[in-house]
mmCIF file of C-alpha atoms in Angstrom:
data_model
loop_
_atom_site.group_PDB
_atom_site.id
_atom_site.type_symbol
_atom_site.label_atom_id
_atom_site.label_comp_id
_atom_site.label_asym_id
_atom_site.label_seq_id
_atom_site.Cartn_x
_atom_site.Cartn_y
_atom_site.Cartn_z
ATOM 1 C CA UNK N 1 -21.786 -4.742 -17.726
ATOM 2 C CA UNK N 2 -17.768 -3.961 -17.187
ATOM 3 C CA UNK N 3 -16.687 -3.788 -13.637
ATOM 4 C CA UNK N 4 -13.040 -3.345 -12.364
ATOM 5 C CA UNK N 5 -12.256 -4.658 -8.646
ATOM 6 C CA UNK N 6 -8.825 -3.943 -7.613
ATOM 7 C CA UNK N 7 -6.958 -4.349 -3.963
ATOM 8 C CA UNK N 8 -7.996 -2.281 -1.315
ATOM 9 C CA UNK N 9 -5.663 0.184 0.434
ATOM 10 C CA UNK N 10 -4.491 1.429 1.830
ATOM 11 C CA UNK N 11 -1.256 -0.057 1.417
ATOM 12 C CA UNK N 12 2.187 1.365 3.105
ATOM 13 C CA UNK N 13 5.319 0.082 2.241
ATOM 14 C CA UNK N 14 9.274 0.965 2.809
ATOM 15 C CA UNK N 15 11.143 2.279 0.028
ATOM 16 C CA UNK N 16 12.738 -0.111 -2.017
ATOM 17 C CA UNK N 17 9.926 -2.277 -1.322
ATOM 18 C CA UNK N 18 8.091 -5.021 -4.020
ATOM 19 C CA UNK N 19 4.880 -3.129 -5.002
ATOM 20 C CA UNK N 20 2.066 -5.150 -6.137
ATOM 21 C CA UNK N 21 -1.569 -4.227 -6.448
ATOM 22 C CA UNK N 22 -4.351 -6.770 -7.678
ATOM 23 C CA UNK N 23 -6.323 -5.837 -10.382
ATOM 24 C CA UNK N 24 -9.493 -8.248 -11.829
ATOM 25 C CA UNK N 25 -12.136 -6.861 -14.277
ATOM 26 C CA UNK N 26 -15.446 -8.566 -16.010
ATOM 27 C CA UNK N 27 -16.044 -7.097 -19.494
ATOM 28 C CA UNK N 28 -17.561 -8.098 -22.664
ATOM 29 C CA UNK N 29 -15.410 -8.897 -25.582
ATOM 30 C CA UNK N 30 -11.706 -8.020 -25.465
ATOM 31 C CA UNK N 31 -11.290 -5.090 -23.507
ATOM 32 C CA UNK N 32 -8.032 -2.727 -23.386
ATOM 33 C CA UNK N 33 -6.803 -2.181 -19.595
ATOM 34 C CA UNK N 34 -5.132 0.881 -17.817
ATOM 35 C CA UNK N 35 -3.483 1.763 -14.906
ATOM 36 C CA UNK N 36 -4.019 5.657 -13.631
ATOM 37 C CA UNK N 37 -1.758 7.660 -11.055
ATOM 38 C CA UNK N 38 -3.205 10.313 -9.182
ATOM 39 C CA UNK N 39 -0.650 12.125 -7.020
ATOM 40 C CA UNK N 40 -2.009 14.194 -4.201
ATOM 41 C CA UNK N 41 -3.925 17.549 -6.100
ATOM 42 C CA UNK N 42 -3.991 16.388 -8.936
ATOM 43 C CA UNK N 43 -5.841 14.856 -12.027
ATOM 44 C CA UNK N 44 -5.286 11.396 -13.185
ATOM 45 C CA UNK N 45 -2.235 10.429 -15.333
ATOM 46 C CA UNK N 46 -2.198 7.441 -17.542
ATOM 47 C CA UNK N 47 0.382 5.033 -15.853
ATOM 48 C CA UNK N 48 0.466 2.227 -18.896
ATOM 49 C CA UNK N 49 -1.631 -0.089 -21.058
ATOM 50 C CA UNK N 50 -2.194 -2.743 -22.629
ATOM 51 C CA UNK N 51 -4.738 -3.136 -25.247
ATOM 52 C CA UNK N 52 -4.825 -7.213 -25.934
ATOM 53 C CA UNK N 53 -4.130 -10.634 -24.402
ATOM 54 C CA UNK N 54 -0.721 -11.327 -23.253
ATOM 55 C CA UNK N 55 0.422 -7.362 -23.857
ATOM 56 C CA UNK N 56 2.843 -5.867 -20.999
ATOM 57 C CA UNK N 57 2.412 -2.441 -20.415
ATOM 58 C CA UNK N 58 5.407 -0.485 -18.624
ATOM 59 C CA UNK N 59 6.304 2.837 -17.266
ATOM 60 C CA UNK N 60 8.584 4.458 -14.939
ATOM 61 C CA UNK N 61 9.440 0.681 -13.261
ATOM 62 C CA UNK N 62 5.827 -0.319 -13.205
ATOM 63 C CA UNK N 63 4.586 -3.110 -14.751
ATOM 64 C CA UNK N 64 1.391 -5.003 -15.535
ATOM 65 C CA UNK N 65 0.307 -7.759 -17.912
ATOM 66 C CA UNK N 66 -2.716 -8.571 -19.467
ATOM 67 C CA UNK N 67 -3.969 -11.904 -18.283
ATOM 68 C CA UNK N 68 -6.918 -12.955 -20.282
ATOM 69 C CA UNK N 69 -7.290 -16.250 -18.822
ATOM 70 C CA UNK N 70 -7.444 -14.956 -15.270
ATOM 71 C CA UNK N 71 -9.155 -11.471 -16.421
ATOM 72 C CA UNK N 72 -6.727 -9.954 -14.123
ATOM 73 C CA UNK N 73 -3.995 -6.788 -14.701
ATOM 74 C CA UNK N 74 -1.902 -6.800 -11.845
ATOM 75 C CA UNK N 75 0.222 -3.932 -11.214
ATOM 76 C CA UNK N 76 4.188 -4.529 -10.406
ATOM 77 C CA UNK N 77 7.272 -2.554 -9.244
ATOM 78 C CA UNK N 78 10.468 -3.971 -8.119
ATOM 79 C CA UNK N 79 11.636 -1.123 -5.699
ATOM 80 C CA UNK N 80 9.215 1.629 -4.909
ATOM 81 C CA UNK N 81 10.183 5.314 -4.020
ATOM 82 C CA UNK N 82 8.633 7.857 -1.383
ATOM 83 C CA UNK N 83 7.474 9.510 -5.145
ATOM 84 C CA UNK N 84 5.565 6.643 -5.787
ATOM 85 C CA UNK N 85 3.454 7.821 -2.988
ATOM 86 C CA UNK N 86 -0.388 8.260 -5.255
ATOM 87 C CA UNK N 87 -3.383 6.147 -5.897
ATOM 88 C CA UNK N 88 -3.710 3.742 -8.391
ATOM 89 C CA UNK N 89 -6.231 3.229 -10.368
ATOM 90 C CA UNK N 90 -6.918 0.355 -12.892
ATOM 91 C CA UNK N 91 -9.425 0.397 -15.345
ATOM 92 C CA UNK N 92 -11.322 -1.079 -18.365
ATOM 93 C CA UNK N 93 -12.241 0.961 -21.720
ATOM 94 C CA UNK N 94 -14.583 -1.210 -23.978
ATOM 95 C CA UNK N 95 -14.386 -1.592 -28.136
ATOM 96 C CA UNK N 96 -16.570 -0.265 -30.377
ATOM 97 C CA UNK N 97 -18.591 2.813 -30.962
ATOM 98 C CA UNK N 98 -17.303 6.499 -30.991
ATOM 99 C CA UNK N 99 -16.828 6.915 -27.375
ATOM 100 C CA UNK N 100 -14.725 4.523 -25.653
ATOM 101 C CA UNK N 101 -16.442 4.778 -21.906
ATOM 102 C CA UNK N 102 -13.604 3.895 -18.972
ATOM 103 C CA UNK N 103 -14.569 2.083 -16.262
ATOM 104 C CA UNK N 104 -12.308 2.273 -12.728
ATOM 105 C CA UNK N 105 -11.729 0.096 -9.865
ATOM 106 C CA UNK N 106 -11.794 1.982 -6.383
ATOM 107 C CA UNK N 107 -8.269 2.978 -5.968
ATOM 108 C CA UNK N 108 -5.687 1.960 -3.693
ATOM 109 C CA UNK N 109 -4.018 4.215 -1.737
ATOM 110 C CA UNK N 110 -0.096 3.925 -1.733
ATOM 111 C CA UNK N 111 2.424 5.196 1.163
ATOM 112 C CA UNK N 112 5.919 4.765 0.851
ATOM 113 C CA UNK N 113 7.781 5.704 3.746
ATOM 114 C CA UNK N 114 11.592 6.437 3.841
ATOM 115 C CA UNK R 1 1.608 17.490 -25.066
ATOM 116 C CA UNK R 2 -1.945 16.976 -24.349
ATOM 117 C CA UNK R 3 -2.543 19.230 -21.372
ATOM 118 C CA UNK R 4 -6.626 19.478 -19.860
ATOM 119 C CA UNK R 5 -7.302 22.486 -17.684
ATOM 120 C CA UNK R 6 -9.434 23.235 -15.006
ATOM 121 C CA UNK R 7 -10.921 26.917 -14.116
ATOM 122 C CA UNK R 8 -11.875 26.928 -10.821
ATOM 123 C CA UNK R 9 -9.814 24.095 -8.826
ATOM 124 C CA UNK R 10 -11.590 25.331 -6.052
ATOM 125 C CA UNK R 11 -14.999 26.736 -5.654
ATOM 126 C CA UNK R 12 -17.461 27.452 -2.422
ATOM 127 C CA UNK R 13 -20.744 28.382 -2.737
ATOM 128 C CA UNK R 14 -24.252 28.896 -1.255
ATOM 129 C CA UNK R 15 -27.294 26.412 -1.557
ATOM 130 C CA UNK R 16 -29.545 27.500 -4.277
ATOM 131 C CA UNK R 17 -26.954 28.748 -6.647
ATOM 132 C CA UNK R 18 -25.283 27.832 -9.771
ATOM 133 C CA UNK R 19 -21.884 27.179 -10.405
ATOM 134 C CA UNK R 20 -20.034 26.591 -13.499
ATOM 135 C CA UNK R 21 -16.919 24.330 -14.370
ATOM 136 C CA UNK R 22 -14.827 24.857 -17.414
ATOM 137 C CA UNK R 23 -12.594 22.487 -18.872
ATOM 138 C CA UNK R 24 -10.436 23.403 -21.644
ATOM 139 C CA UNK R 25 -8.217 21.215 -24.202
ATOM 140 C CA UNK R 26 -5.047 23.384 -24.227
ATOM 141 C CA UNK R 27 -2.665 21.767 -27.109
ATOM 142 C CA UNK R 28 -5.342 19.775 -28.818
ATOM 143 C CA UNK R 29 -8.934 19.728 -30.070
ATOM 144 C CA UNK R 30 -11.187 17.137 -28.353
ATOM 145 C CA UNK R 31 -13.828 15.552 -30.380
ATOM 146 C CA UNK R 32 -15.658 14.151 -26.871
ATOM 147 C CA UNK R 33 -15.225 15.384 -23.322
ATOM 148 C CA UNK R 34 -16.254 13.220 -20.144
ATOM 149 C CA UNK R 35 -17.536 14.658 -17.065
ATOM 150 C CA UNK R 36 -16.906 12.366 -13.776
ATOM 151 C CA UNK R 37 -17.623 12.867 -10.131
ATOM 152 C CA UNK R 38 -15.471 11.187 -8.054
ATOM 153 C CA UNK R 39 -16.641 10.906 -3.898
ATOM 154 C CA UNK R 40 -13.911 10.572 -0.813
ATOM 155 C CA UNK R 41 -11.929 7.102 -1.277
ATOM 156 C CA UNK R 42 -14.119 6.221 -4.100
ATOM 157 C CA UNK R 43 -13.434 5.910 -7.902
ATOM 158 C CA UNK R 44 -14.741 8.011 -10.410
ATOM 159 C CA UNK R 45 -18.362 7.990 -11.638
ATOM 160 C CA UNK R 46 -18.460 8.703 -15.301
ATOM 161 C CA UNK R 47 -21.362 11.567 -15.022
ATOM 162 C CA UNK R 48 -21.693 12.217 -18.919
ATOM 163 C CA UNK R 49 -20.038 12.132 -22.318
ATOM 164 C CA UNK R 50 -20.166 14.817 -24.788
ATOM 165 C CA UNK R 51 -19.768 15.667 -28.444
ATOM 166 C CA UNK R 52 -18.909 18.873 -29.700
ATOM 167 C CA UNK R 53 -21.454 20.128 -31.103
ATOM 168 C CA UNK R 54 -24.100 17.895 -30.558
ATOM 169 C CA UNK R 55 -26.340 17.032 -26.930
ATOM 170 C CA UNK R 56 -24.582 15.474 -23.579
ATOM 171 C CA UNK R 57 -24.944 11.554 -22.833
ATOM 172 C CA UNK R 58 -25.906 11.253 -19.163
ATOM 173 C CA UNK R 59 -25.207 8.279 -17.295
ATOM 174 C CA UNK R 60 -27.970 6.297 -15.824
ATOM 175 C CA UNK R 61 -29.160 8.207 -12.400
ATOM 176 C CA UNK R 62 -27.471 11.108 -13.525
ATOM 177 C CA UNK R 63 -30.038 14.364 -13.626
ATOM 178 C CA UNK R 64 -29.730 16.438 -17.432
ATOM 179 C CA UNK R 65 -31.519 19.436 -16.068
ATOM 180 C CA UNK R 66 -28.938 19.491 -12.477
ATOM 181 C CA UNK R 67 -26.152 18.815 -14.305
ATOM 182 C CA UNK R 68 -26.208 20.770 -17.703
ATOM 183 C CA UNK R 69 -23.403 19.695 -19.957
ATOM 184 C CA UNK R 70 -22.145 22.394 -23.232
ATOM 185 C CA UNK R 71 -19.076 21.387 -25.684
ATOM 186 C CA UNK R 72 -19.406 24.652 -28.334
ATOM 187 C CA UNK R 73 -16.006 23.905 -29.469
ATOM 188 C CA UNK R 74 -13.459 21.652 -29.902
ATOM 189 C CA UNK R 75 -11.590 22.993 -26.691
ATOM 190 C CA UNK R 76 -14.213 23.667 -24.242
ATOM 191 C CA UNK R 77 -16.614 22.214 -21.938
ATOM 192 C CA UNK R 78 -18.515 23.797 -19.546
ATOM 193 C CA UNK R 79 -20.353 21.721 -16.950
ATOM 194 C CA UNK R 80 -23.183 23.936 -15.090
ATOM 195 C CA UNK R 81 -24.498 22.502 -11.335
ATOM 196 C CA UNK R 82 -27.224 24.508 -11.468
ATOM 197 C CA UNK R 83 -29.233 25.477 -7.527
ATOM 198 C CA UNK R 84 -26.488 23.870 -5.996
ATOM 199 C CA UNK R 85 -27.064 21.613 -2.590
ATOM 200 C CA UNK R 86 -24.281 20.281 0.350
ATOM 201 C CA UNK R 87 -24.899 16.484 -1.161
ATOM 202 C CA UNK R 88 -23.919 17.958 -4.740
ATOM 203 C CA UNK R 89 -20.377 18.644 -3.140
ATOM 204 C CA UNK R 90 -17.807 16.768 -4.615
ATOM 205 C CA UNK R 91 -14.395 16.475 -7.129
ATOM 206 C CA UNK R 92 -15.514 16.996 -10.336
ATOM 207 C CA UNK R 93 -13.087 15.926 -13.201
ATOM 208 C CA UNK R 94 -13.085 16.111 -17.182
ATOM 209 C CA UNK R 95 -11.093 14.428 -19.351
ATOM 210 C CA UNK R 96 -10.821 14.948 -23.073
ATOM 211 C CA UNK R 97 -10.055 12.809 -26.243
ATOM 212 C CA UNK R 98 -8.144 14.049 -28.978
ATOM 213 C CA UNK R 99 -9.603 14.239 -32.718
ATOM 214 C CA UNK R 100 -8.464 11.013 -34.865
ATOM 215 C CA UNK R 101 -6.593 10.235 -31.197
ATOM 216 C CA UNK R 102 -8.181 6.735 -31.486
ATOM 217 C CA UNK R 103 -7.040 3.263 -32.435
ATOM 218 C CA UNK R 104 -8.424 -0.091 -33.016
ATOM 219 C CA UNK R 105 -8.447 -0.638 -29.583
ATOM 220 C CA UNK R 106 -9.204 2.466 -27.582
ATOM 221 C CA UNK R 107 -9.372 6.262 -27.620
ATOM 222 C CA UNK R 108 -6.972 7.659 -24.889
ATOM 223 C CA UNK R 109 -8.683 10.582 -22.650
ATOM 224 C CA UNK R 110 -6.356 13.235 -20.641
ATOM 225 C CA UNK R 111 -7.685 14.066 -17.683
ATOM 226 C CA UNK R 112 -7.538 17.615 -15.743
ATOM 227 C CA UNK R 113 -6.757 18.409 -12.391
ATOM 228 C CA UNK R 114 -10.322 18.603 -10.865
ATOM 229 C CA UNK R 115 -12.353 21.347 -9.398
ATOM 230 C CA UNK R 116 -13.289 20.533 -5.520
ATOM 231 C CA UNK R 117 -16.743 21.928 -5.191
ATOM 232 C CA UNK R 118 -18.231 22.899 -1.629
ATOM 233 C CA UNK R 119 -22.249 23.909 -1.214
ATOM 234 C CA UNK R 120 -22.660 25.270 2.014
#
């Protein structure tokens, strides 16, 4: 079946800091790949995507590309702000059929501190 | 655009009873609704999908008749605990999927803000 393992928090960083959080998955076929923000309260928000091989996805000064050849997704920022402050989660949504089914990773847990 | 609401974000109750959890498609209609759970520092656990109009797909492990699942329209979801228990406490969170919102490649859900459940 699909499984999503990504890096496990929590992670605390200055701001202004590089940001990166590891993302792997194992999936059948030629999955599409997400990265989720949940701030503190609230639901999930759909960070950015990429739906095949090679594809960047970027939003808000985050960045991931899709690496079929290392099934990975890794998730990027240059310079991260106390804002940033959320957990991330990646995840997998299969083709085919009427309901496309996400599956997530754990979450990691980001601090940024002033 | 594509705003999911959640009525109650917060709910306590006593063992024994049931409690329902709306979630409601503000801007949009939703052809299929998810239900997840999601557990302290843990991902989400997809606990059902379902069609309006038509029966709930439960996960694997998932109990139909604990966790009963309605979409009567195309902007509502109700999802029922019913004779609630402490270990049933959790986040509960719905997402929905927008009619002829898909692509080739995937069919994007929008998630609401959760309802925190507590069974004392």
């Amino acid at each position: 079946g699909n499984s999503v393992t990504q890096m496990e928090g929590p992670v605390t960083l200055s701001e202004e800091a590089f940001l990166t959080i590891n993302c792997t998955y194992t999936a059948t076929g030629y999955p599409s790949l997400f990265w989720y923000v949940q701030y503190p309260g609230e639901g999930l928000q759909l960070l950015l995507k990429a739906t095949k091989a090679d594809d960047k996805g970027s939003n808000k000064g985050f960045e991931a590309t899709y690496r079929k050849e290392t099934t990975s997704f890794h998730l990027e920022k240059g310079s991260v702000q106390v804002s940033d402050s959320a957990v991330y989660f990646c995840a997998l949504s299969g083709r085919g059929g009427s309901n496309y089914k996400l599956t997530f990773g754990k979450g990691t847990l980001l601090t940024v501190n002033p | 655009g594509a705003v999911v609401s959640q009525h109650p974000s917060r709910v306590i109750c006593k063992s024994g009873t049931s409690v329902k959890i709306e979630c409601r498609s503000l801007d949009f209609q939703a052809t299929t609704m998810f239900w997840y759970r999601q557990f302290p520092k843990q991902s989400l656990m997809l606990m059902a999908t379902s069609n309006e109009g038509s029966k709930a797909t439960y996960e694997q492990g998932v109990e139909k008749d604990k966790f009963l699942i309605n979409h009567a329209s195309l902007t509502l979801s109700t999802l029922t605990v019913t004779s609630a228990h402490p270990e049933d406490s959790s986040f509960y969170i719905c997402s929905a999927s927008p009619v002829g919102g898909g692509t080739s490649s995937y069919n994007e859900q929008f998630f609401g803000p959760g309802t925190r459940l507590t069974v004392l």
